[in-house]
PDB file of C-alpha atoms in Angstrom:
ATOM      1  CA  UNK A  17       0.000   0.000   0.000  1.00  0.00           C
ATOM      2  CA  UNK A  18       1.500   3.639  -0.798  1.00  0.00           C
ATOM      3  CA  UNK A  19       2.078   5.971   1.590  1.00  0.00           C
ATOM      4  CA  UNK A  20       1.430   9.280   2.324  1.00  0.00           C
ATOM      5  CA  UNK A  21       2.625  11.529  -0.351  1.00  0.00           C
ATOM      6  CA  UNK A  22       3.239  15.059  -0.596  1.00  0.00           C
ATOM      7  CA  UNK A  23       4.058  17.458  -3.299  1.00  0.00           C
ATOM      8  CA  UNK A  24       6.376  19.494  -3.991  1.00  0.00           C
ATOM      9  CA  UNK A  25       9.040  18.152  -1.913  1.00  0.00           C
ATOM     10  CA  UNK A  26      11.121  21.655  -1.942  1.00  0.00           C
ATOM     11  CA  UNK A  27       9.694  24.783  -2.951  1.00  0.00           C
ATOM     12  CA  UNK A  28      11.250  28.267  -2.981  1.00  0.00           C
ATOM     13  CA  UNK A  29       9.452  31.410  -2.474  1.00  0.00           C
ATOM     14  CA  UNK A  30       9.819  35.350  -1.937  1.00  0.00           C
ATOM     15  CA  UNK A  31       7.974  37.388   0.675  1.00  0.00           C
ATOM     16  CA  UNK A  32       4.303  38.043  -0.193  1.00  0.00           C
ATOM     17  CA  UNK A  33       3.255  35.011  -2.525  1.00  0.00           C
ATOM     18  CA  UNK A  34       1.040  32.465  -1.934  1.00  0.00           C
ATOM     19  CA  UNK A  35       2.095  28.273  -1.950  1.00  0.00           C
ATOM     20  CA  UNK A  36      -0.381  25.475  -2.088  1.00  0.00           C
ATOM     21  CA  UNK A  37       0.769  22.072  -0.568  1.00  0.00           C
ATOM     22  CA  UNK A  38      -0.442  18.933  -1.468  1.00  0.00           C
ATOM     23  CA  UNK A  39      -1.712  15.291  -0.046  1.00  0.00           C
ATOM     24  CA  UNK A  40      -2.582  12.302  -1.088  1.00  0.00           C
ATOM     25  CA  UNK A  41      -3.627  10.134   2.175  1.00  0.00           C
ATOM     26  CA  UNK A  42      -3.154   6.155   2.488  1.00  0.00           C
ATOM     27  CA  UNK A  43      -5.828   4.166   0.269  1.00  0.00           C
ATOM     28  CA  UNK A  44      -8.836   4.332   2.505  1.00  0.00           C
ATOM     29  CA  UNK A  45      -7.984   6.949   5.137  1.00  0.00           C
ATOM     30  CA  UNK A  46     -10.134   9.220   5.371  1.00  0.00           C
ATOM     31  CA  UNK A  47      -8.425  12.068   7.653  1.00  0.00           C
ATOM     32  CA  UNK A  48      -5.563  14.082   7.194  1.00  0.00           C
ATOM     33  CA  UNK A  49      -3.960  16.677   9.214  1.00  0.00           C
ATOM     34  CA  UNK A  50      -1.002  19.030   8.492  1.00  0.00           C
ATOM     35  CA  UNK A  51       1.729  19.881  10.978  1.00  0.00           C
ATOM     36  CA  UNK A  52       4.728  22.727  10.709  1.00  0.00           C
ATOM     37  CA  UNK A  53       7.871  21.832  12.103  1.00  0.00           C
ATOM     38  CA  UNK A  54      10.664  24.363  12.085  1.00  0.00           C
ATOM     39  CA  UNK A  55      13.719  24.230  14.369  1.00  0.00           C
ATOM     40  CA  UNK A  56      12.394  26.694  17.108  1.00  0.00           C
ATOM     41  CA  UNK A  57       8.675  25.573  17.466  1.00  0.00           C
ATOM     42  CA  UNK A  58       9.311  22.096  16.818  1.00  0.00           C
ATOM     43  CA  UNK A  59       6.404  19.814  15.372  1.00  0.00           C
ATOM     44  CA  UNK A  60       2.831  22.415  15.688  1.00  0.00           C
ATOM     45  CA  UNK A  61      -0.494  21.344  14.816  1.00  0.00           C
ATOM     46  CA  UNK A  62      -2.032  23.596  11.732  1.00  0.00           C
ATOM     47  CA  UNK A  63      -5.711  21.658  10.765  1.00  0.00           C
ATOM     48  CA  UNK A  64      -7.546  18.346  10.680  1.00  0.00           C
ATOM     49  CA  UNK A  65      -9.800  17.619   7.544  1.00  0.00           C
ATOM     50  CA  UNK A  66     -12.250  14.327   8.310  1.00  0.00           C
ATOM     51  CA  UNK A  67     -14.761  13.666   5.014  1.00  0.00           C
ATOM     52  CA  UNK A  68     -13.900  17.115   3.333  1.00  0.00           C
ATOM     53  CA  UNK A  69     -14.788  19.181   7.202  1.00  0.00           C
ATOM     54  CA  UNK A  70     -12.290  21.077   8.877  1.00  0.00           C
ATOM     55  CA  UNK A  71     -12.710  18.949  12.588  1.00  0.00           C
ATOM     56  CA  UNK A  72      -9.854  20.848  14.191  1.00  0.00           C
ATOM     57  CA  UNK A  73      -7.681  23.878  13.819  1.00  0.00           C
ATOM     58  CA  UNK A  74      -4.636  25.161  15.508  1.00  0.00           C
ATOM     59  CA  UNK A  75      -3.637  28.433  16.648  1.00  0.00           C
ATOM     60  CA  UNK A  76      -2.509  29.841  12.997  1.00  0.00           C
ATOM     61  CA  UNK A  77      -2.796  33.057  11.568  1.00  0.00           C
ATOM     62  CA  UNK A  78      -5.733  33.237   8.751  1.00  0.00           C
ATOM     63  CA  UNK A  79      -3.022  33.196   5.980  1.00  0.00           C
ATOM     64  CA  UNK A  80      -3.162  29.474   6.704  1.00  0.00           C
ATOM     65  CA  UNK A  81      -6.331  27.653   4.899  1.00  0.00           C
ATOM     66  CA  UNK A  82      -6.373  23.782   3.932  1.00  0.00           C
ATOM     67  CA  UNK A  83      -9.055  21.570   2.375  1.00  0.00           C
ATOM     68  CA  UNK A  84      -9.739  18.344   1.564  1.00  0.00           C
ATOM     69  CA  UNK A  85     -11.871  17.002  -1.673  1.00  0.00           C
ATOM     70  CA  UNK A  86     -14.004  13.891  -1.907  1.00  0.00           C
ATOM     71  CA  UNK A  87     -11.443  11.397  -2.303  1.00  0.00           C
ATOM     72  CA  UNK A  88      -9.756  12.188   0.758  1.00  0.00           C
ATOM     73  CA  UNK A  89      -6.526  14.234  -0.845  1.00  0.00           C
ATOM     74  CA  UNK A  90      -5.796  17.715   0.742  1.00  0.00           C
ATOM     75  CA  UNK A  91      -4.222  20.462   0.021  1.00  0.00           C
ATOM     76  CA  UNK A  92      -3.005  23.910   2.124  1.00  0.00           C
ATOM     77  CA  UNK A  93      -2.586  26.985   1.385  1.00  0.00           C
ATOM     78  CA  UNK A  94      -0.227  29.633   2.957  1.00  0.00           C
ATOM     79  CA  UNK A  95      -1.147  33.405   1.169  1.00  0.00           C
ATOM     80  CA  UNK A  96       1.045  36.446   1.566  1.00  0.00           C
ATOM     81  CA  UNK A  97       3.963  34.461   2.911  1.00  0.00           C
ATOM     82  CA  UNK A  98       6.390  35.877   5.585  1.00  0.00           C
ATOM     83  CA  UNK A  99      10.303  34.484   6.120  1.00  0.00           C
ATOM     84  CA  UNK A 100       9.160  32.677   9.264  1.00  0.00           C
ATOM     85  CA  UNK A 101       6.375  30.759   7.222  1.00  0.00           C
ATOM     86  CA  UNK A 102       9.587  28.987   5.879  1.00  0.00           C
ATOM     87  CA  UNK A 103       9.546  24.971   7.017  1.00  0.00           C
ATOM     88  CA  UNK A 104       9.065  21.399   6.757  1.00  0.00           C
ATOM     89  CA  UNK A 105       5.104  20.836   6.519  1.00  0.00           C
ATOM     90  CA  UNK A 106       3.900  17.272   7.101  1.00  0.00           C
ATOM     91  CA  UNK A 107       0.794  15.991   6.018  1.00  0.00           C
ATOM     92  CA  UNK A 108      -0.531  12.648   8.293  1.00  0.00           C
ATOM     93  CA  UNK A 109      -3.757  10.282   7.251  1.00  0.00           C
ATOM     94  CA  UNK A 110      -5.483   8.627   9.607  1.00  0.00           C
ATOM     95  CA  UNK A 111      -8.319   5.923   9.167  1.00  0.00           C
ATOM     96  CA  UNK A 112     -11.545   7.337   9.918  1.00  0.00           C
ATOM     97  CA  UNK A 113     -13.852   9.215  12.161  1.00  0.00           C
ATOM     98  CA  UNK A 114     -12.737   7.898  15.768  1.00  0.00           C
ATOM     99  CA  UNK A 115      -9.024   9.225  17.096  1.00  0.00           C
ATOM    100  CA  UNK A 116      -6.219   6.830  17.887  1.00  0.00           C
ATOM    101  CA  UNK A 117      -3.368   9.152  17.429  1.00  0.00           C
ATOM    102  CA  UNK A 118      -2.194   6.981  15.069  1.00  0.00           C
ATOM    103  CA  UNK A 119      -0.867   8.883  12.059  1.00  0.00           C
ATOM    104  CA  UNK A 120       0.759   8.442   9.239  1.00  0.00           C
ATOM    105  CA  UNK A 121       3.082  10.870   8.001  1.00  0.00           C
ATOM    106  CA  UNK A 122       4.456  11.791   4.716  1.00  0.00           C
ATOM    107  CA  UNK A 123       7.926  12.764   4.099  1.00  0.00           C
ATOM    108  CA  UNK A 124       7.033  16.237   4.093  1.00  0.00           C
ATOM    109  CA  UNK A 125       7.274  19.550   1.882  1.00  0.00           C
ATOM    110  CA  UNK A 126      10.139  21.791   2.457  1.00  0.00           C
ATOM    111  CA  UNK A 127       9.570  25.211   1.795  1.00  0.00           C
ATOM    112  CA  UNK A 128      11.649  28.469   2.207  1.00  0.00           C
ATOM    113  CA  UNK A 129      10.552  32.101   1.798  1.00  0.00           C
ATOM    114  CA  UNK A 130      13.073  34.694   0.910  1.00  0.00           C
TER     115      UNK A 130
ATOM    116  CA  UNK B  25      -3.760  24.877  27.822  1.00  0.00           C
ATOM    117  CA  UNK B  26      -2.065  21.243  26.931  1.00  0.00           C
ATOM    118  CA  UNK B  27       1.608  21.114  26.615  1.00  0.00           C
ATOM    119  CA  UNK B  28       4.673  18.519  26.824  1.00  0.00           C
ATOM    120  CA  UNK B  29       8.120  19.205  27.385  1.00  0.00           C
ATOM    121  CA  UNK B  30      11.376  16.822  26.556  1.00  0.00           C
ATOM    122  CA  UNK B  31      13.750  18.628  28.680  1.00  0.00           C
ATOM    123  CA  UNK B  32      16.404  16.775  26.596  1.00  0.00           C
ATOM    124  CA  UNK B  33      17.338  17.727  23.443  1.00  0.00           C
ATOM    125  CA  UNK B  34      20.477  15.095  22.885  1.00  0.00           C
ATOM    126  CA  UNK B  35      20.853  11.930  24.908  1.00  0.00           C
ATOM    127  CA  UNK B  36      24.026   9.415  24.179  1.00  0.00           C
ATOM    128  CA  UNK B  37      24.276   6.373  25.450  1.00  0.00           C
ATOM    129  CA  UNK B  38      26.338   3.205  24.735  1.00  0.00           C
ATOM    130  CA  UNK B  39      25.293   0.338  23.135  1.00  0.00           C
ATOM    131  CA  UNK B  40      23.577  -2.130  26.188  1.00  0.00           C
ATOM    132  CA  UNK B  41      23.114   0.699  28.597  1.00  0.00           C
ATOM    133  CA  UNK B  42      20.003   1.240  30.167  1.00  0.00           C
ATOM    134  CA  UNK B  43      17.693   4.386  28.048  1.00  0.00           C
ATOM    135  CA  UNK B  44      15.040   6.802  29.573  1.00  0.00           C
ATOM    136  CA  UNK B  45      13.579   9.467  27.823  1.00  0.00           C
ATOM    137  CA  UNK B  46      11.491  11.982  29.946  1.00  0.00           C
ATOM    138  CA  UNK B  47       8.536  13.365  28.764  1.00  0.00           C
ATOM    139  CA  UNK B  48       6.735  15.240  30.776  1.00  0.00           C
ATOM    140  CA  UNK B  49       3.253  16.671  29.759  1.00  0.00           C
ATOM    141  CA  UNK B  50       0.481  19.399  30.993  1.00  0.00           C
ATOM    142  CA  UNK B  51      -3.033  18.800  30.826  1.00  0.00           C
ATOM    143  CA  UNK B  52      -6.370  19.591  32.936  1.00  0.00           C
ATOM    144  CA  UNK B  53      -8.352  16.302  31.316  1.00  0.00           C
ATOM    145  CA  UNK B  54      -7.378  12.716  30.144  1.00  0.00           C
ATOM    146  CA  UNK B  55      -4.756  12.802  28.279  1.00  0.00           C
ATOM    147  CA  UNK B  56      -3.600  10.447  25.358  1.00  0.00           C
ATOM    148  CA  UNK B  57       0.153   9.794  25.096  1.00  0.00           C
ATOM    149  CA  UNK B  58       2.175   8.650  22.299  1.00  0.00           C
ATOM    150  CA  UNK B  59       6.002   8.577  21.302  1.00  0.00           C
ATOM    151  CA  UNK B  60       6.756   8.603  17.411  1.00  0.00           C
ATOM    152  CA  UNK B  61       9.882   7.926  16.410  1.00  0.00           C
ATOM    153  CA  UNK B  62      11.986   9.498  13.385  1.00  0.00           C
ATOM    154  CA  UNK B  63      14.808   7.183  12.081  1.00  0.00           C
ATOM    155  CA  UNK B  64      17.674   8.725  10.158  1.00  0.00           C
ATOM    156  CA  UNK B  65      15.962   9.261   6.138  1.00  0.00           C
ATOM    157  CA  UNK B  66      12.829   8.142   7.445  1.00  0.00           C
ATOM    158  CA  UNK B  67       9.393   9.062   8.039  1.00  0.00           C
ATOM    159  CA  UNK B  68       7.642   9.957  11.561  1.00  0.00           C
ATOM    160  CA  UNK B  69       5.823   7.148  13.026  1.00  0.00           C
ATOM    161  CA  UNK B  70       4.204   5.817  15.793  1.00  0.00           C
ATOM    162  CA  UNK B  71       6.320   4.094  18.052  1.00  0.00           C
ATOM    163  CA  UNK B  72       3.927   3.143  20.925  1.00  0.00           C
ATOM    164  CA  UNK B  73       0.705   4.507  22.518  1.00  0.00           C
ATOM    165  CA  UNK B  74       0.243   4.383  26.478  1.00  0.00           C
ATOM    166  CA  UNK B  75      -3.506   2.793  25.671  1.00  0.00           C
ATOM    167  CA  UNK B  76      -1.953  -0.103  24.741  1.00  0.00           C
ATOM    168  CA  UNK B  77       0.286  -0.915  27.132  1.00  0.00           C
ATOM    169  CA  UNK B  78       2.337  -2.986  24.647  1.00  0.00           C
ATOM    170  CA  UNK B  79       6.113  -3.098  24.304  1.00  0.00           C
ATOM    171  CA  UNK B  80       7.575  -2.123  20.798  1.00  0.00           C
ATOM    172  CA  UNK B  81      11.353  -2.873  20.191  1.00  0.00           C
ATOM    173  CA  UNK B  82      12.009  -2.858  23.530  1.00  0.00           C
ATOM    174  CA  UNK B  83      10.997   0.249  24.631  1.00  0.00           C
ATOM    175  CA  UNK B  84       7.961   0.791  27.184  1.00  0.00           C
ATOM    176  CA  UNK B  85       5.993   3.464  28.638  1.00  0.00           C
ATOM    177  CA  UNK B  86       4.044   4.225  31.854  1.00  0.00           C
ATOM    178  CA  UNK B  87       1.252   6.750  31.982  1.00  0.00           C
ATOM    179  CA  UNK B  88       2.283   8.162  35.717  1.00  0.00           C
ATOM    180  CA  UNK B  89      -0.568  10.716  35.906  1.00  0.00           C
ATOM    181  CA  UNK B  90       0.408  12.054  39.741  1.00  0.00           C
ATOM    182  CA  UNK B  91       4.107  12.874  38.074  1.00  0.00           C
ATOM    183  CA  UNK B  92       2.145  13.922  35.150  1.00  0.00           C
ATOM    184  CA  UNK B  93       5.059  11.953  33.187  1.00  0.00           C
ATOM    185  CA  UNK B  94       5.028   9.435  30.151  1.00  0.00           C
ATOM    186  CA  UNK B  95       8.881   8.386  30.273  1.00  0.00           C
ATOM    187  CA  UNK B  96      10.217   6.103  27.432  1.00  0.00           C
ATOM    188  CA  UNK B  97      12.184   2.879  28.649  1.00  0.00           C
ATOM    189  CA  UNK B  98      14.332   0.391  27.483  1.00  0.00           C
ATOM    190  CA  UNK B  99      16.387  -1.641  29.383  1.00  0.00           C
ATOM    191  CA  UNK B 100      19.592  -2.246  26.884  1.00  0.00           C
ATOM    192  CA  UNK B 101      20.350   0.191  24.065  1.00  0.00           C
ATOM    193  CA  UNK B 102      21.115  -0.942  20.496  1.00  0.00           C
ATOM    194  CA  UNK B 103      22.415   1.485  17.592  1.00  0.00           C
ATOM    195  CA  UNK B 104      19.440   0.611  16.126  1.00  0.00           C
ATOM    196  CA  UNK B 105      17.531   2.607  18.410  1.00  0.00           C
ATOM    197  CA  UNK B 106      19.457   5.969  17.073  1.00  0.00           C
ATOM    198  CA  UNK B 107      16.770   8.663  15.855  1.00  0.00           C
ATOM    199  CA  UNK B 108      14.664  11.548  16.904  1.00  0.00           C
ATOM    200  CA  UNK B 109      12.123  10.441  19.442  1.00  0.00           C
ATOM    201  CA  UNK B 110       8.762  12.632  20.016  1.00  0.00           C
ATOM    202  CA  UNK B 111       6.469  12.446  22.567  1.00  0.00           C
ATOM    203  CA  UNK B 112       2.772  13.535  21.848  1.00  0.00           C
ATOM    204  CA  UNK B 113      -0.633  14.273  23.428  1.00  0.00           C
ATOM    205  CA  UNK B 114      -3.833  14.090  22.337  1.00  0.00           C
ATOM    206  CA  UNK B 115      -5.916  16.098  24.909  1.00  0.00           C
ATOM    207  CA  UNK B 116      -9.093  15.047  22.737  1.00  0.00           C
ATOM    208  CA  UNK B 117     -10.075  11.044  22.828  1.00  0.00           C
ATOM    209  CA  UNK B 118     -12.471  10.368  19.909  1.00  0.00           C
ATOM    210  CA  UNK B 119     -12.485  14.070  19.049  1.00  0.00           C
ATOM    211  CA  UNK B 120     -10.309  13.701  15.924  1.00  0.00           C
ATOM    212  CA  UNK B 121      -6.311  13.359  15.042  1.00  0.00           C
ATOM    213  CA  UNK B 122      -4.963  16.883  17.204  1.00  0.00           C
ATOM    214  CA  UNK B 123      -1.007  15.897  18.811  1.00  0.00           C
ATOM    215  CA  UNK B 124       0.821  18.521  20.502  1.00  0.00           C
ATOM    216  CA  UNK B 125       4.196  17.226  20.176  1.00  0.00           C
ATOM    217  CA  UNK B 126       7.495  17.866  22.262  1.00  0.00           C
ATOM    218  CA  UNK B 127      10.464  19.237  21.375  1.00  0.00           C
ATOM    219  CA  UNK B 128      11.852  15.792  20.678  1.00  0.00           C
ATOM    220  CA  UNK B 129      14.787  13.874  21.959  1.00  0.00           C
ATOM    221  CA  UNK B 130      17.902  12.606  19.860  1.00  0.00           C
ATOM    222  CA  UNK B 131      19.171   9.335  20.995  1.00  0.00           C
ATOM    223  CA  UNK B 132      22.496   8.538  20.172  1.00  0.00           C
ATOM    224  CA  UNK B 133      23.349   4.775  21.020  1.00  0.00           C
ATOM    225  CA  UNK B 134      27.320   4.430  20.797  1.00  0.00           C
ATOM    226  CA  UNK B 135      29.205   1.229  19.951  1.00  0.00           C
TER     227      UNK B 135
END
């Protein structure tokens, strides 16, 4: 079975564009969250999509929207980007409607914002 | 608030000695605890869950809720057992996929 997979893997940017990130979940999961990690904040929670619904949302600035379509993949959005937008962002897919904490990452999409 | 703190960034041990990694974690409800484990040119993934109570590769964890702690164990180290290690809550059971995550520990198991 595939796993999570995210594209682009590297993206470069300048100050006051917009990116859009993409995932494609595990066959048959049906949630998918996003995470930023950069080396001062660590590993920080950005949304939860379950069946195309936003079910949770972390403590982001508006510039930050995601959504998911009917077969599950998800994408996020970052508009007027600022230099500390620049990071690793890791999608996750999870089975299904009740929580286990059991995610599945992908390898991530590395972007920088000059 | 919920919050959890590694207060190690880098811990090196050699290869048979014993391993603890503290985790330490701040929440007014029942928590859910993971660690998820990063292996060099690998992906994140779950390592174990305190729900289960199960031992994976050695390594165990207690839920010590008056210590508010969830310390990761294992008895003898291998270099195998080199990577980033994360320790995670999920302040929300059944309420969807939401992990605060600590700072993370790197292991370092020396020959």
């Amino acid at each position: 079975k595939a796993g999570v997979t995210q594209t682009p893997r590297y993206l470069i940017k300048t100050r006051g564009q917009q990116v859009t990130l993409s995932c494609s979940p595990i066959s048959g999961h049906r949630s998918v969250s996003w995470y930023q990690q950069t080396p001062g904040q660590g590993l920080q929670f950005l949304f939860e999509y379950f069946s195309e619904t936003q079910r949770n949302k972390g403590n982001f600035p508006g510039r930050f929207s995601g959504r998911q379509f009917s077969n599950s993949r998800s994408e996020m959005n970052v508009s007027t980007l600022e230099l500390g937008d620049s990071a690793l962002y890791l999608c996750a897919s999870s089975l299904g409607q009740v929580s286990t904490g059991e995610l599945f990452f992908g390898e991530g999409s590395r972007l920088t914002v000059l | 608030a919920q919050r959890v703190t590694q207060p190690e960034k880098l811990l090196s041990v050699f290869k048979g000695a014993p391993v603890e990694l503290k985790c330490n974690y701040s929440y007014s409800g029942s928590p859910e605890l993971f660690w998820y484990v990063q292996y060099s040119r690998q992906r994140l993934q779950l390592l174990l869950r305190h729900i289960s109570r199960e031992s994976i590769k050695g390594f165990t964890a207690d839920l010590n809720k008056g210590e508010t702690s969830f310390h990761l164990k294992k008895p003898f180290a291998q270099e195998e057992d080199s990577a980033m290690y994360y320790c995670a809550l999920s302040g929300r059971v059944g309420a969807g996929n939401m992990l605060t995550f600590g700072g993370g520990t790197r292991l370092m198991v020396k020959p």
